[in-house]
JSON list of C-alpha atoms in Angstrom, two decimals:
[
{"chain": "A", "resi": 399, "resn": "MET", "atom": "CA", "xyz": [0.07, -0.35, -0.21]},
{"chain": "A", "resi": 400, "resn": "LYS", "atom": "CA", "xyz": [1.29, 3.44, -0.64]},
{"chain": "A", "resi": 401, "resn": "VAL", "atom": "CA", "xyz": [0.65, 6.63, -0.10]},
{"chain": "A", "resi": 402, "resn": "TRP", "atom": "CA", "xyz": [0.76, 9.15, -2.64]},
{"chain": "A", "resi": 403, "resn": "GLN", "atom": "CA", "xyz": [0.98, 13.21, -2.89]},
{"chain": "A", "resi": 404, "resn": "TYR", "atom": "CA", "xyz": [-1.18, 13.24, -5.24]},
{"chain": "A", "resi": 405, "resn": "GLU", "atom": "CA", "xyz": [-0.67, 16.89, -6.61]},
{"chain": "A", "resi": 406, "resn": "THR", "atom": "CA", "xyz": [2.26, 16.13, -7.93]},
{"chain": "A", "resi": 407, "resn": "GLY", "atom": "CA", "xyz": [2.43, 12.35, -8.00]},
{"chain": "A", "resi": 408, "resn": "ARG", "atom": "CA", "xyz": [5.18, 11.80, -4.89]},
{"chain": "A", "resi": 409, "resn": "ARG", "atom": "CA", "xyz": [5.60, 8.97, -3.31]},
{"chain": "A", "resi": 410, "resn": "LEU", "atom": "CA", "xyz": [5.36, 10.10, 0.34]},
{"chain": "A", "resi": 411, "resn": "HIS", "atom": "CA", "xyz": [5.57, 5.99, 1.87]},
{"chain": "A", "resi": 412, "resn": "SER", "atom": "CA", "xyz": [5.45, 2.28, 1.05]},
{"chain": "A", "resi": 413, "resn": "VAL", "atom": "CA", "xyz": [3.93, -0.21, 3.11]},
{"chain": "A", "resi": 414, "resn": "ASP", "atom": "CA", "xyz": [4.54, -3.92, 2.15]},
{"chain": "A", "resi": 415, "resn": "LEU", "atom": "CA", "xyz": [1.18, -5.66, 3.67]},
{"chain": "A", "resi": 416, "resn": "ARG", "atom": "CA", "xyz": [2.47, -8.73, 4.27]},
{"chain": "A", "resi": 417, "resn": "GLN", "atom": "CA", "xyz": [3.90, -8.56, 7.28]},
{"chain": "A", "resi": 418, "resn": "PHE", "atom": "CA", "xyz": [1.16, -7.90, 9.48]},
{"chain": "A", "resi": 419, "resn": "THR", "atom": "CA", "xyz": [-0.52, -10.85, 7.96]},
{"chain": "A", "resi": 420, "resn": "VAL", "atom": "CA", "xyz": [-2.53, -12.65, 10.83]},
{"chain": "A", "resi": 421, "resn": "ASP", "atom": "CA", "xyz": [-0.58, -15.71, 11.80]},
{"chain": "A", "resi": 422, "resn": "SER", "atom": "CA", "xyz": [1.77, -15.26, 9.02]},
{"chain": "A", "resi": 423, "resn": "GLU", "atom": "CA", "xyz": [4.29, -18.56, 10.17]},
{"chain": "A", "resi": 424, "resn": "ASN", "atom": "CA", "xyz": [1.83, -20.67, 9.21]},
{"chain": "A", "resi": 425, "resn": "THR", "atom": "CA", "xyz": [0.90, -18.86, 6.48]},
{"chain": "A", "resi": 426, "resn": "ASP", "atom": "CA", "xyz": [1.86, -19.08, 2.76]},
{"chain": "A", "resi": 427, "resn": "THR", "atom": "CA", "xyz": [4.17, -16.96, 1.55]},
{"chain": "A", "resi": 428, "resn": "GLU", "atom": "CA", "xyz": [3.28, -17.27, -1.82]},
{"chain": "A", "resi": 429, "resn": "LYS", "atom": "CA", "xyz": [-0.17, -16.70, -1.69]},
{"chain": "A", "resi": 430, "resn": "ARG", "atom": "CA", "xyz": [-1.28, -13.96, -3.27]},
{"chain": "A", "resi": 431, "resn": "PHE", "atom": "CA", "xyz": [-3.62, -11.19, -2.10]},
{"chain": "A", "resi": 432, "resn": "ALA", "atom": "CA", "xyz": [-4.71, -7.97, -3.05]},
{"chain": "A", "resi": 433, "resn": "VAL", "atom": "CA", "xyz": [-5.61, -4.69, -1.11]},
{"chain": "A", "resi": 434, "resn": "SER", "atom": "CA", "xyz": [-9.87, -4.67, -1.23]},
{"chain": "A", "resi": 435, "resn": "ARG", "atom": "CA", "xyz": [-10.74, -1.81, 0.93]},
{"chain": "A", "resi": 436, "resn": "ILE", "atom": "CA", "xyz": [-8.67, 1.60, 1.82]},
{"chain": "A", "resi": 437, "resn": "ILE", "atom": "CA", "xyz": [-11.45, 3.13, 4.10]},
{"chain": "A", "resi": 438, "resn": "SER", "atom": "CA", "xyz": [-10.75, 6.46, 6.11]},
{"chain": "A", "resi": 439, "resn": "SER", "atom": "CA", "xyz": [-12.37, 7.52, 9.20]},
{"chain": "A", "resi": 440, "resn": "PRO", "atom": "CA", "xyz": [-14.85, 10.15, 9.96]},
{"chain": "A", "resi": 441, "resn": "ASP", "atom": "CA", "xyz": [-11.45, 12.68, 12.19]},
{"chain": "A", "resi": 442, "resn": "GLY", "atom": "CA", "xyz": [-9.13, 11.72, 9.39]},
{"chain": "A", "resi": 443, "resn": "LYS", "atom": "CA", "xyz": [-7.22, 9.78, 12.24]},
{"chain": "A", "resi": 444, "resn": "HIS", "atom": "CA", "xyz": [-7.51, 6.12, 10.82]},
{"chain": "A", "resi": 445, "resn": "ILE", "atom": "CA", "xyz": [-7.27, 4.46, 8.00]},
{"chain": "A", "resi": 446, "resn": "ALA", "atom": "CA", "xyz": [-8.49, 0.74, 7.43]},
{"chain": "A", "resi": 447, "resn": "VAL", "atom": "CA", "xyz": [-6.63, -1.79, 5.22]},
{"chain": "A", "resi": 448, "resn": "GLN", "atom": "CA", "xyz": [-8.74, -4.79, 3.47]},
{"chain": "A", "resi": 449, "resn": "CYS", "atom": "CA", "xyz": [-7.63, -7.60, 1.86]},
{"chain": "A", "resi": 450, "resn": "GLU", "atom": "CA", "xyz": [-8.95, -10.15, 0.40]},
{"chain": "A", "resi": 451, "resn": "ARG", "atom": "CA", "xyz": [-9.76, -13.44, 1.44]},
{"chain": "A", "resi": 452, "resn": "PHE", "atom": "CA", "xyz": [-7.54, -13.07, 4.24]},
{"chain": "A", "resi": 453, "resn": "PRO", "atom": "CA", "xyz": [-9.10, -12.99, 8.11]},
{"chain": "A", "resi": 454, "resn": "SER", "atom": "CA", "xyz": [-8.49, -10.21, 9.27]},
{"chain": "A", "resi": 455, "resn": "VAL", "atom": "CA", "xyz": [-7.85, -6.01, 8.36]},
{"chain": "A", "resi": 456, "resn": "GLN", "atom": "CA", "xyz": [-4.72, -3.64, 9.04]},
{"chain": "A", "resi": 457, "resn": "LEU", "atom": "CA", "xyz": [-5.72, -0.62, 11.37]},
{"chain": "A", "resi": 458, "resn": "PHE", "atom": "CA", "xyz": [-3.40, 2.56, 11.46]},
{"chain": "A", "resi": 459, "resn": "MET", "atom": "CA", "xyz": [-3.03, 5.36, 12.62]},
{"chain": "A", "resi": 460, "resn": "VAL", "atom": "CA", "xyz": [-2.73, 9.11, 9.99]},
{"chain": "A", "resi": 461, "resn": "GLY", "atom": "CA", "xyz": [0.99, 10.85, 11.11]},
{"chain": "A", "resi": 462, "resn": "SER", "atom": "CA", "xyz": [0.23, 14.52, 12.20]},
{"chain": "A", "resi": 463, "resn": "GLY", "atom": "CA", "xyz": [2.21, 17.00, 9.80]},
{"chain": "A", "resi": 464, "resn": "THR", "atom": "CA", "xyz": [1.24, 17.24, 5.71]},
{"chain": "A", "resi": 465, "resn": "GLU", "atom": "CA", "xyz": [3.97, 13.71, 4.62]},
{"chain": "A", "resi": 466, "resn": "GLY", "atom": "CA", "xyz": [0.37, 12.35, 6.42]},
{"chain": "A", "resi": 467, "resn": "CYS", "atom": "CA", "xyz": [2.17, 9.10, 6.44]},
{"chain": "A", "resi": 468, "resn": "LEU", "atom": "CA", "xyz": [1.07, 5.71, 8.39]},
{"chain": "A", "resi": 469, "resn": "SER", "atom": "CA", "xyz": [2.17, 4.21, 11.58]},
{"chain": "A", "resi": 470, "resn": "PRO", "atom": "CA", "xyz": [1.13, 0.70, 12.00]},
{"chain": "A", "resi": 471, "resn": "ALA", "atom": "CA", "xyz": [-1.68, 0.70, 14.71]},
{"chain": "A", "resi": 472, "resn": "GLU", "atom": "CA", "xyz": [-3.36, -2.95, 15.35]},
{"chain": "A", "resi": 473, "resn": "THR", "atom": "CA", "xyz": [-4.32, -6.45, 13.82]},
{"chain": "A", "resi": 474, "resn": "LEU", "atom": "CA", "xyz": [-8.02, -6.99, 14.19]},
{"chain": "A", "resi": 475, "resn": "ALA", "atom": "CA", "xyz": [-8.38, -11.34, 14.14]},
{"chain": "A", "resi": 476, "resn": "LEU", "atom": "CA", "xyz": [-11.80, -11.98, 11.90]},
{"chain": "A", "resi": 477, "resn": "PRO", "atom": "CA", "xyz": [-13.38, -15.25, 12.70]},
{"chain": "A", "resi": 478, "resn": "HIS", "atom": "CA", "xyz": [-13.92, -14.96, 8.66]},
{"chain": "A", "resi": 479, "resn": "ALA", "atom": "CA", "xyz": [-13.46, -12.90, 5.93]},
{"chain": "A", "resi": 480, "resn": "PRO", "atom": "CA", "xyz": [-14.85, -9.54, 5.72]},
{"chain": "A", "resi": 481, "resn": "TRP", "atom": "CA", "xyz": [-16.57, -8.87, 3.23]},
{"chain": "A", "resi": 482, "resn": "ASP", "atom": "CA", "xyz": [-16.67, -5.05, 3.61]},
{"chain": "A", "resi": 483, "resn": "MET", "atom": "CA", "xyz": [-16.35, -2.33, 6.11]},
{"chain": "A", "resi": 484, "resn": "THR", "atom": "CA", "xyz": [-17.53, 1.23, 7.55]},
{"chain": "A", "resi": 485, "resn": "PHE", "atom": "CA", "xyz": [-16.61, 3.26, 9.18]},
{"chain": "A", "resi": 486, "resn": "ASP", "atom": "CA", "xyz": [-19.84, 5.20, 10.80]},
{"chain": "A", "resi": 487, "resn": "SER", "atom": "CA", "xyz": [-20.38, 9.34, 11.94]},
{"chain": "A", "resi": 488, "resn": "GLN", "atom": "CA", "xyz": [-19.04, 7.89, 16.10]},
{"chain": "A", "resi": 489, "resn": "ASN", "atom": "CA", "xyz": [-15.60, 6.20, 13.70]},
{"chain": "A", "resi": 490, "resn": "GLN", "atom": "CA", "xyz": [-16.99, 3.09, 14.24]},
{"chain": "A", "resi": 491, "resn": "LEU", "atom": "CA", "xyz": [-14.88, 0.18, 12.42]},
{"chain": "A", "resi": 492, "resn": "TRP", "atom": "CA", "xyz": [-18.22, -1.76, 11.55]},
{"chain": "A", "resi": 493, "resn": "VAL", "atom": "CA", "xyz": [-16.79, -4.47, 9.11]},
{"chain": "A", "resi": 494, "resn": "LEU", "atom": "CA", "xyz": [-19.75, -7.32, 7.76]},
{"chain": "A", "resi": 495, "resn": "LEU", "atom": "CA", "xyz": [-18.08, -11.63, 6.90]},
{"chain": "A", "resi": 496, "resn": "GLU", "atom": "CA", "xyz": [-19.14, -14.18, 5.11]},
{"chain": "A", "resi": 497, "resn": "SER", "atom": "CA", "xyz": [-21.24, -15.46, 7.90]},
{"chain": "A", "resi": 498, "resn": "GLU", "atom": "CA", "xyz": [-24.35, -16.60, 8.37]},
{"chain": "A", "resi": 499, "resn": "ASP", "atom": "CA", "xyz": [-23.77, -17.30, 12.06]},
{"chain": "A", "resi": 500, "resn": "VAL", "atom": "CA", "xyz": [-21.33, -14.19, 12.32]},
{"chain": "A", "resi": 501, "resn": "ASN", "atom": "CA", "xyz": [-21.89, -11.63, 9.83]},
{"chain": "A", "resi": 502, "resn": "MET", "atom": "CA", "xyz": [-21.17, -8.70, 12.00]},
{"chain": "A", "resi": 503, "resn": "LEU", "atom": "CA", "xyz": [-18.65, -7.23, 14.42]},
{"chain": "A", "resi": 504, "resn": "LEU", "atom": "CA", "xyz": [-18.29, -3.58, 15.96]},
{"chain": "A", "resi": 505, "resn": "TYR", "atom": "CA", "xyz": [-15.20, -2.54, 16.68]},
{"chain": "A", "resi": 506, "resn": "GLN", "atom": "CA", "xyz": [-14.88, 0.41, 19.06]},
{"chain": "A", "resi": 507, "resn": "TYR", "atom": "CA", "xyz": [-11.09, 3.52, 19.42]},
{"chain": "A", "resi": 508, "resn": "SER", "atom": "CA", "xyz": [-10.83, 3.84, 23.48]},
{"chain": "A", "resi": 509, "resn": "GLU", "atom": "CA", "xyz": [-7.98, 3.47, 25.54]},
{"chain": "A", "resi": 510, "resn": "GLN", "atom": "CA", "xyz": [-5.26, 3.70, 22.16]},
{"chain": "A", "resi": 511, "resn": "ARG", "atom": "CA", "xyz": [-6.84, 0.09, 20.79]},
{"chain": "A", "resi": 512, "resn": "TRP", "atom": "CA", "xyz": [-9.43, -0.72, 18.93]},
{"chain": "A", "resi": 513, "resn": "LYS", "atom": "CA", "xyz": [-11.87, -3.32, 20.97]},
{"chain": "A", "resi": 514, "resn": "LEU", "atom": "CA", "xyz": [-14.78, -5.21, 20.38]},
{"chain": "A", "resi": 515, "resn": "CYS", "atom": "CA", "xyz": [-18.02, -3.72, 20.82]},
{"chain": "A", "resi": 516, "resn": "ASP", "atom": "CA", "xyz": [-20.69, -6.09, 23.00]},
{"chain": "A", "resi": 517, "resn": "SER", "atom": "CA", "xyz": [-22.71, -7.78, 20.18]},
{"chain": "A", "resi": 518, "resn": "ASP", "atom": "CA", "xyz": [-26.02, -7.46, 22.66]},
{"chain": "A", "resi": 519, "resn": "THR", "atom": "CA", "xyz": [-26.31, -3.40, 22.05]},
{"chain": "A", "resi": 520, "resn": "HIS", "atom": "CA", "xyz": [-29.83, -2.73, 20.20]},
{"chain": "A", "resi": 521, "resn": "GLU", "atom": "CA", "xyz": [-27.80, -0.91, 16.72]},
{"chain": "A", "resi": 522, "resn": "GLN", "atom": "CA", "xyz": [-25.64, -4.16, 16.89]},
{"chain": "A", "resi": 523, "resn": "ARG", "atom": "CA", "xyz": [-29.39, -5.92, 17.68]},
{"chain": "A", "resi": 524, "resn": "ARG", "atom": "CA", "xyz": [-31.45, -4.60, 15.16]},
{"chain": "A", "resi": 525, "resn": "VAL", "atom": "CA", "xyz": [-28.54, -4.77, 12.38]},
{"chain": "A", "resi": 526, "resn": "THR", "atom": "CA", "xyz": [-27.93, -8.18, 13.00]},
{"chain": "A", "resi": 527, "resn": "GLU", "atom": "CA", "xyz": [-30.84, -9.03, 12.63]},
{"chain": "A", "resi": 528, "resn": "ALA", "atom": "CA", "xyz": [-31.40, -7.37, 9.11]},
{"chain": "A", "resi": 529, "resn": "LEU", "atom": "CA", "xyz": [-28.99, -8.76, 7.96]},
{"chain": "A", "resi": 530, "resn": "GLN", "atom": "CA", "xyz": [-29.99, -12.46, 8.39]},
{"chain": "A", "resi": 531, "resn": "ALA", "atom": "CA", "xyz": [-33.15, -12.11, 6.99]},
{"chain": "A", "resi": 532, "resn": "GLN", "atom": "CA", "xyz": [-32.15, -10.95, 3.89]},
{"chain": "A", "resi": 533, "resn": "TRP", "atom": "CA", "xyz": [-29.32, -13.42, 4.03]},
{"chain": "A", "resi": 534, "resn": "ASN", "atom": "CA", "xyz": [-30.93, -15.08, 0.69]},
{"chain": "A", "resi": 535, "resn": "VAL", "atom": "CA", "xyz": [-29.20, -11.71, -1.17]},
{"chain": "A", "resi": 536, "resn": "PHE", "atom": "CA", "xyz": [-25.93, -11.65, 0.37]},
{"chain": "A", "resi": 537, "resn": "LYS", "atom": "CA", "xyz": [-25.92, -16.39, 0.06]},
{"chain": "A", "resi": 538, "resn": "GLY", "atom": "CA", "xyz": [-24.92, -16.32, -3.71]},
{"chain": "A", "resi": 539, "resn": "SER", "atom": "CA", "xyz": [-21.74, -14.42, -3.45]},
{"chain": "A", "resi": 540, "resn": "MET", "atom": "CA", "xyz": [-20.03, -16.77, -0.60]},
{"chain": "A", "resi": 541, "resn": "GLY", "atom": "CA", "xyz": [-16.91, -17.92, -1.84]},
{"chain": "A", "resi": 542, "resn": "LEU", "atom": "CA", "xyz": [-16.69, -17.06, -5.18]},
{"chain": "A", "resi": 543, "resn": "GLU", "atom": "CA", "xyz": [-14.07, -17.30, -7.26]},
{"chain": "A", "resi": 544, "resn": "SER", "atom": "CA", "xyz": [-11.05, -13.60, -6.39]},
{"chain": "A", "resi": 545, "resn": "GLN", "atom": "CA", "xyz": [-12.58, -10.91, -8.32]},
{"chain": "A", "resi": 546, "resn": "PHE", "atom": "CA", "xyz": [-8.61, -9.82, -9.06]},
{"chain": "A", "resi": 547, "resn": "LYS", "atom": "CA", "xyz": [-6.84, -12.99, -10.19]},
{"chain": "A", "resi": 548, "resn": "HIS", "atom": "CA", "xyz": [-7.10, -11.40, -13.58]},
{"chain": "A", "resi": 549, "resn": "LEU", "atom": "CA", "xyz": [-4.88, -8.61, -12.33]},
{"chain": "A", "resi": 550, "resn": "TYR", "atom": "CA", "xyz": [-1.44, -11.44, -11.99]},
{"chain": "A", "resi": 551, "resn": "LYS", "atom": "CA", "xyz": [0.95, -11.56, -13.19]},
{"chain": "A", "resi": 552, "resn": "VAL", "atom": "CA", "xyz": [1.39, -15.40, -14.64]},
{"chain": "A", "resi": 553, "resn": "ASN", "atom": "CA", "xyz": [5.47, -16.53, -14.45]},
{"chain": "A", "resi": 554, "resn": "PHE", "atom": "CA", "xyz": [6.18, -20.16, -15.01]},
{"chain": "A", "resi": 555, "resn": "ASP", "atom": "CA", "xyz": [9.43, -20.97, -13.35]},
{"chain": "A", "resi": 556, "resn": "ASN", "atom": "CA", "xyz": [8.86, -25.09, -14.42]},
{"chain": "A", "resi": 557, "resn": "MET", "atom": "CA", "xyz": [11.84, -25.60, -16.83]},
{"chain": "A", "resi": 558, "resn": "ALA", "atom": "CA", "xyz": [9.25, -28.30, -18.00]},
{"chain": "A", "resi": 559, "resn": "SER", "atom": "CA", "xyz": [6.59, -26.39, -19.28]},
{"chain": "A", "resi": 560, "resn": "TYR", "atom": "CA", "xyz": [9.05, -23.50, -20.99]},
{"chain": "A", "resi": 561, "resn": "LEU", "atom": "CA", "xyz": [10.31, -26.27, -23.41]},
{"chain": "A", "resi": 562, "resn": "GLN", "atom": "CA", "xyz": [7.05, -28.13, -24.00]},
{"chain": "A", "resi": 563, "resn": "LYS", "atom": "CA", "xyz": [5.91, -24.56, -25.06]},
{"chain": "A", "resi": 564, "resn": "LYS", "atom": "CA", "xyz": [9.40, -23.85, -26.77]},
{"chain": "A", "resi": 565, "resn": "GLN", "atom": "CA", "xyz": [8.28, -27.56, -28.52]},
{"chain": "A", "resi": 566, "resn": "GLU", "atom": "CA", "xyz": [5.39, -26.31, -29.68]},
{"chain": "A", "resi": 567, "resn": "ARG", "atom": "CA", "xyz": [6.09, -22.93, -31.07]},
{"chain": "A", "resi": 568, "resn": "LEU", "atom": "CA", "xyz": [9.11, -23.91, -32.76]},
{"chain": "A", "resi": 569, "resn": "GLU", "atom": "CA", "xyz": [6.93, -27.03, -34.16]},
{"chain": "A", "resi": 570, "resn": "GLN", "atom": "CA", "xyz": [4.27, -24.72, -35.38]},
{"chain": "A", "resi": 571, "resn": "GLU", "atom": "CA", "xyz": [6.65, -21.69, -37.15]},
{"chain": "A", "resi": 572, "resn": "SER", "atom": "CA", "xyz": [8.16, -25.50, -39.64]},
{"chain": "A", "resi": 573, "resn": "ARG", "atom": "CA", "xyz": [5.29, -26.22, -40.45]},
{"chain": "A", "resi": 574, "resn": "LYS", "atom": "CA", "xyz": [4.48, -22.87, -41.51]},
{"chain": "A", "resi": 575, "resn": "ARG", "atom": "CA", "xyz": [7.86, -22.76, -43.22]},
{"chain": "A", "resi": 576, "resn": "ALA", "atom": "CA", "xyz": [6.96, -25.93, -44.69]},
{"chain": "A", "resi": 577, "resn": "ALA", "atom": "CA", "xyz": [3.55, -24.46, -45.53]},
{"chain": "A", "resi": 578, "resn": "ALA", "atom": "CA", "xyz": [4.87, -21.97, -47.81]},
{"chain": "A", "resi": 579, "resn": "ASN", "atom": "CA", "xyz": [7.07, -23.84, -49.29]},
{"chain": "A", "resi": 580, "resn": "GLY", "atom": "CA", "xyz": [4.72, -26.37, -50.66]},
{"chain": "A", "resi": 581, "resn": "SER", "atom": "CA", "xyz": [3.28, -23.81, -52.23]},
{"chain": "A", "resi": 582, "resn": "LYS", "atom": "CA", "xyz": [5.93, -23.11, -54.90]},
{"chain": "A", "resi": 583, "resn": "PRO", "atom": "CA", "xyz": [7.20, -24.13, -57.45]},
{"chain": "A", "resi": 584, "resn": "ASN", "atom": "CA", "xyz": [9.83, -26.31, -57.05]},
{"chain": "A", "resi": 585, "resn": "LYS", "atom": "CA", "xyz": [12.25, -26.75, -60.10]},
{"chain": "A", "resi": 586, "resn": "LYS", "atom": "CA", "xyz": [14.78, -29.55, -58.98]},
{"chain": "A", "resi": 587, "resn": "SER", "atom": "CA", "xyz": [12.49, -31.49, -57.74]},
{"chain": "A", "resi": 588, "resn": "LYS", "atom": "CA", "xyz": [10.88, -31.70, -60.97]},
{"chain": "A", "resi": 589, "resn": "THR", "atom": "CA", "xyz": [14.27, -32.57, -63.05]},
{"chain": "A", "resi": 590, "resn": "GLU", "atom": "CA", "xyz": [14.61, -35.23, -60.84]},
{"chain": "A", "resi": 591, "resn": "SER", "atom": "CA", "xyz": [11.80, -35.75, -60.93]},
{"chain": "A", "resi": 592, "resn": "GLY", "atom": "CA", "xyz": [11.36, -37.12, -64.76]},
{"chain": "A", "resi": 593, "resn": "ALA", "atom": "CA", "xyz": [13.00, -39.28, -67.42]},
{"chain": "A", "resi": 594, "resn": "MET", "atom": "CA", "xyz": [16.05, -39.76, -67.08]},
{"chain": "A", "resi": 595, "resn": "PRO", "atom": "CA", "xyz": [18.88, -39.25, -70.52]},
{"chain": "A", "resi": 596, "resn": "GLN", "atom": "CA", "xyz": [20.11, -42.52, -71.80]},
{"chain": "A", "resi": 597, "resn": "SER", "atom": "CA", "xyz": [23.69, -42.41, -72.24]},
{"chain": "A", "resi": 598, "resn": "THR", "atom": "CA", "xyz": [25.22, -43.98, -76.03]},
{"chain": "A", "resi": 599, "resn": "SER", "atom": "CA", "xyz": [27.80, -46.54, -75.77]}
]
């Protein structure tokens, strides 16, 4: 994730999000993932970042001053991968999860850290019940293929695969040359195929 000064096009800050993935020791380092959501709190002090297929949300603090650098604040481990998230007008973070049983979590910033709010409040019950009542709308989106799959480069590190593709390419070029030569008259082949002159003694 990169922070830019959009008026000048200058990059101010760069963050490698792989270092913040939950349970990084057991995470496949080759697994591809994409940043699917970046949001800012209304007071401009917090940035939340969501990565596709990862059951976590990374929080940053926005530095003061014109440079606007980001400081890692906290990684929220989630029971399921998030679908979406948003800050409300009170700077609380709502996270929509890909699960019918636990479909929403609410976090509040207090005492220099993000805390999971009690799920028994009237507001949370109302949102949870509304989601459950309309869950058929969300069900079709569960377990879908990555929306960002086509953005990744395809690498061919397997030598056997490379050699096979090279051989196929050479054979295709050879067939093209043979077809091109076959379409032109070959005088030499005609002479050789004609009757041989007989010698006289």
